[in-house]
Amino acid sequence: MRKKRKSERQSELIDMLKEDPFYTDEELSEYFNVSIQTVRLDRLTLGIPEYRERVKKIAESNVEKVTTLIGGEIVGELVNLEIGSIGISILETTDDMIYSKSGIVKGHYIFGQAESLAMAVIDAPAVLLGVANIKTITPIKSGEKLVAKAEVARKRGRKHYVHVKINNQAQEQVFRGKFIFDELADKEA
């Protein structure tokens, strides 16, 4: 593949990041067949913030929409949220999340990401987890980026049914869960 002209590359870079702001500089350098430094220079020239800043900005704007939790209670970065419908969060696993002997990420981090995202998509001031049917499909190691997607399957009365799937950066499903939350009345909360 021939290298694109600078103006073509920068124009396409803008379009790509408008469509999906979660491309890293490394992924962009591979796509455009240029060095990471070239991508960084293009971003600086165009006034596009680095990956972490883009994710942080999106997460901050989405946290304000949540009615069931406070921002710091969500495990991972909330990157997309449509209350009552769907939500997406990203969790980057680290060495302090693993069991020392096996190197596998502790399950409560994965469950925490799934449960807190499921709660975030519900349009209610307070909910209580009633039922969780979960399955961890494959071991998760430190350094993996986990993308969770929650979808409200249905609402019956005061019960909210939410399905969550978590994929790794290779788009392999590593976790799935079905949650039933009970909406609490004002006096119960």
Tab-separated table of C-alpha atoms in Angstrom:
chain	number	residue	atom	x	y	z
A	1	MET	CA	0.000	0.000	0.000
A	2	ARG	CA	1.416	3.369	-0.974
A	3	LYS	CA	1.709	6.059	1.646
A	4	LYS	CA	-0.912	8.774	1.469
A	5	ARG	CA	-0.092	12.416	1.089
A	6	LYS	CA	0.051	14.334	4.329
A	7	SER	CA	-3.159	16.272	3.634
A	8	GLU	CA	-5.030	13.072	2.654
A	9	ARG	CA	-3.752	11.260	5.747
A	10	GLN	CA	-4.710	14.112	8.073
A	11	SER	CA	-8.167	14.407	6.540
A	12	GLU	CA	-8.734	10.668	6.923
A	13	LEU	CA	-7.332	10.796	10.473
A	14	ILE	CA	-9.950	13.394	11.419
A	15	ASP	CA	-12.735	11.283	9.889
A	16	MET	CA	-11.536	8.088	11.580
A	17	LEU	CA	-11.336	9.666	15.030
A	18	LYS	CA	-14.741	11.332	14.629
A	19	GLU	CA	-16.238	7.925	13.847
A	20	ASP	CA	-14.246	6.021	16.494
A	21	PRO	CA	-12.189	8.065	18.977
A	22	PHE	CA	-10.709	4.912	20.533
A	23	TYR	CA	-7.961	4.298	17.982
A	24	THR	CA	-4.528	4.387	19.595
A	25	ASP	CA	-1.531	6.056	17.957
A	26	GLU	CA	-0.062	2.580	17.383
A	27	GLU	CA	-3.191	1.385	15.540
A	28	LEU	CA	-3.259	4.561	13.453
A	29	SER	CA	0.429	4.252	12.540
A	30	GLU	CA	-0.179	0.695	11.312
A	31	TYR	CA	-3.260	1.748	9.345
A	32	PHE	CA	-1.507	4.677	7.639
A	33	ASN	CA	1.823	2.832	7.329
A	34	VAL	CA	3.715	5.673	9.029
A	35	SER	CA	5.648	5.993	12.281
A	36	ILE	CA	3.953	6.621	15.612
A	37	GLN	CA	5.795	9.950	15.763
A	38	THR	CA	4.178	10.970	12.450
A	39	VAL	CA	0.726	10.180	13.845
A	40	ARG	CA	1.497	12.176	16.994
A	41	LEU	CA	2.718	15.124	14.943
A	42	ASP	CA	-0.443	14.968	12.793
A	43	ARG	CA	-2.613	14.929	15.932
A	44	LEU	CA	-0.761	17.905	17.413
A	45	THR	CA	-1.019	19.832	14.140
A	46	LEU	CA	-4.765	19.144	13.983
A	47	GLY	CA	-5.345	19.865	17.686
A	48	ILE	CA	-6.523	16.303	18.405
A	49	PRO	CA	-5.781	15.173	21.971
A	50	GLU	CA	-4.001	11.902	22.738
A	51	TYR	CA	-5.950	8.667	23.280
A	52	ARG	CA	-6.209	8.918	27.078
A	53	GLU	CA	-7.479	12.504	26.919
A	54	ARG	CA	-10.084	11.591	24.272
A	55	VAL	CA	-11.336	8.671	26.379
A	56	LYS	CA	-11.341	10.773	29.561
A	57	LYS	CA	-13.365	13.543	27.898
A	58	ILE	CA	-15.948	11.074	26.597
A	59	ALA	CA	-16.111	9.303	29.956
A	60	GLU	CA	-16.665	12.559	31.859
A	61	SER	CA	-19.524	13.588	29.586
A	62	ASN	CA	-21.189	10.174	29.988
A	63	VAL	CA	-20.797	9.943	33.773
A	64	GLU	CA	-22.996	13.026	34.156
A	65	LYS	CA	-25.914	11.093	32.597
A	66	VAL	CA	-25.870	8.244	35.149
A	67	THR	CA	-28.748	8.280	37.645
A	68	THR	CA	-28.002	5.129	39.694
A	69	LEU	CA	-24.314	5.667	40.543
A	70	ILE	CA	-21.749	8.378	41.196
A	71	GLY	CA	-18.913	8.585	38.675
A	72	GLY	CA	-16.232	7.042	40.902
A	73	GLU	CA	-18.393	3.971	41.539
A	74	ILE	CA	-18.215	2.812	37.933
A	75	VAL	CA	-15.497	0.221	37.311
A	76	GLY	CA	-13.676	1.219	34.119
A	77	GLU	CA	-14.145	4.263	31.899
A	78	LEU	CA	-17.713	4.902	30.754
A	79	VAL	CA	-17.325	5.776	27.076
A	80	ASN	CA	-20.888	5.595	25.763
A	81	LEU	CA	-24.226	5.748	27.534
A	82	GLU	CA	-27.829	5.874	26.423
A	83	ILE	CA	-29.865	5.670	29.623
A	84	GLY	CA	-32.508	2.959	29.405
A	85	SER	CA	-30.837	1.370	26.392
A	86	ILE	CA	-27.085	0.657	26.078
A	87	GLY	CA	-23.721	1.526	27.578
A	88	ILE	CA	-20.059	0.817	26.880
A	89	SER	CA	-17.121	0.919	29.275
A	90	ILE	CA	-13.414	0.162	28.952
A	91	LEU	CA	-11.251	-1.356	31.679
A	92	GLU	CA	-7.490	-1.611	31.290
A	93	THR	CA	-6.276	-4.420	33.536
A	94	THR	CA	-3.136	-3.880	35.616
A	95	ASP	CA	-0.720	-5.931	37.714
A	96	ASP	CA	-2.463	-4.938	40.944
A	97	MET	CA	-5.644	-6.689	39.713
A	98	ILE	CA	-4.103	-10.156	39.336
A	99	TYR	CA	-3.515	-13.197	41.493
A	100	SER	CA	0.261	-13.359	41.953
A	101	LYS	CA	0.619	-17.093	41.401
A	102	SER	CA	-1.485	-17.470	38.228
A	103	GLY	CA	-1.281	-13.964	36.751
A	104	ILE	CA	-5.040	-14.048	36.117
A	105	VAL	CA	-7.203	-10.983	36.823
A	106	LYS	CA	-9.389	-11.426	39.910
A	107	GLY	CA	-13.023	-12.051	39.066
A	108	HIS	CA	-14.426	-9.241	41.165
A	109	TYR	CA	-12.863	-6.669	38.822
A	110	ILE	CA	-14.587	-8.225	35.813
A	111	PHE	CA	-17.874	-8.636	37.683
A	112	GLY	CA	-17.547	-5.072	38.981
A	113	GLN	CA	-17.162	-3.710	35.464
A	114	ALA	CA	-20.206	-5.670	34.271
A	115	GLU	CA	-22.429	-4.885	37.264
A	116	SER	CA	-21.613	-1.176	37.471
A	117	LEU	CA	-22.162	-0.727	33.716
A	118	ALA	CA	-25.467	-2.611	33.957
A	119	MET	CA	-26.550	-0.308	36.788
A	120	ALA	CA	-25.454	2.779	34.848
A	121	VAL	CA	-27.757	2.055	31.885
A	122	ILE	CA	-30.847	1.731	34.082
A	123	ASP	CA	-33.086	4.785	34.258
A	124	ALA	CA	-33.845	4.730	37.994
A	125	PRO	CA	-32.517	6.586	41.046
A	126	ALA	CA	-31.758	3.394	43.030
A	127	VAL	CA	-31.640	-0.309	42.166
A	128	LEU	CA	-30.686	-3.520	43.945
A	129	LEU	CA	-29.121	-6.492	42.190
A	130	GLY	CA	-31.550	-9.383	42.598
A	131	VAL	CA	-30.166	-12.041	40.241
A	132	ALA	CA	-26.895	-12.440	38.343
A	133	ASN	CA	-26.208	-15.267	35.892
A	134	ILE	CA	-22.588	-14.866	34.810
A	135	LYS	CA	-19.938	-16.800	32.940
A	136	THR	CA	-16.244	-16.070	32.586
A	137	ILE	CA	-15.260	-17.652	29.285
A	138	THR	CA	-11.494	-17.280	29.222
A	139	PRO	CA	-8.768	-16.176	31.665
A	140	ILE	CA	-7.888	-12.488	31.564
A	141	LYS	CA	-4.302	-11.324	32.079
A	142	SER	CA	-2.773	-8.031	33.150
A	143	GLY	CA	-2.452	-5.465	30.367
A	144	GLU	CA	-5.607	-6.502	28.525
A	145	LYS	CA	-8.121	-3.845	27.514
A	146	LEU	CA	-11.661	-5.033	28.228
A	147	VAL	CA	-14.619	-3.498	26.422
A	148	ALA	CA	-17.975	-4.105	28.104
A	149	LYS	CA	-21.308	-3.525	26.410
A	150	ALA	CA	-24.512	-3.499	28.452
A	151	GLU	CA	-27.958	-3.572	26.924
A	152	VAL	CA	-31.302	-3.248	28.669
A	153	ALA	CA	-33.166	-6.337	27.462
A	154	ARG	CA	-36.510	-5.379	29.007
A	155	LYS	CA	-38.266	-3.748	31.922
A	156	ARG	CA	-41.223	-5.326	33.674
A	157	GLY	CA	-42.745	-3.228	36.389
A	158	ARG	CA	-39.906	-2.439	38.787
A	159	LYS	CA	-37.572	-5.123	37.383
A	160	HIS	CA	-34.823	-4.250	34.911
A	161	TYR	CA	-33.221	-7.039	32.831
A	162	VAL	CA	-29.749	-6.148	31.554
A	163	HIS	CA	-27.349	-8.252	29.447
A	164	VAL	CA	-23.607	-7.534	29.516
A	165	LYS	CA	-20.873	-8.891	27.252
A	166	ILE	CA	-17.178	-8.177	27.729
A	167	ASN	CA	-14.640	-8.604	24.925
A	168	ASN	CA	-10.865	-8.295	24.963
A	169	GLN	CA	-8.929	-6.176	22.452
A	170	ALA	CA	-8.904	-9.137	20.022
A	171	GLN	CA	-12.738	-8.939	20.040
A	172	GLU	CA	-12.991	-12.334	21.774
A	173	GLN	CA	-15.789	-12.615	24.311
A	174	VAL	CA	-14.284	-13.198	27.761
A	175	PHE	CA	-17.373	-12.688	29.973
A	176	ARG	CA	-21.131	-12.551	29.707
A	177	GLY	CA	-23.801	-11.890	32.259
A	178	LYS	CA	-27.534	-11.471	32.649
A	179	PHE	CA	-28.622	-9.268	35.526
A	180	ILE	CA	-32.020	-8.591	37.068
A	181	PHE	CA	-32.215	-5.407	39.131
A	182	ASP	CA	-35.100	-4.399	41.370
A	183	GLU	CA	-35.929	-0.703	41.286
A	184	LEU	CA	-36.231	0.603	44.830
A	185	ALA	CA	-39.025	2.902	45.908
A	186	ASP	CA	-37.921	6.272	47.291
A	187	LYS	CA	-38.498	5.185	50.899
A	188	GLU	CA	-36.433	1.973	50.383
A	189	ALA	CA	-33.384	3.755	48.960
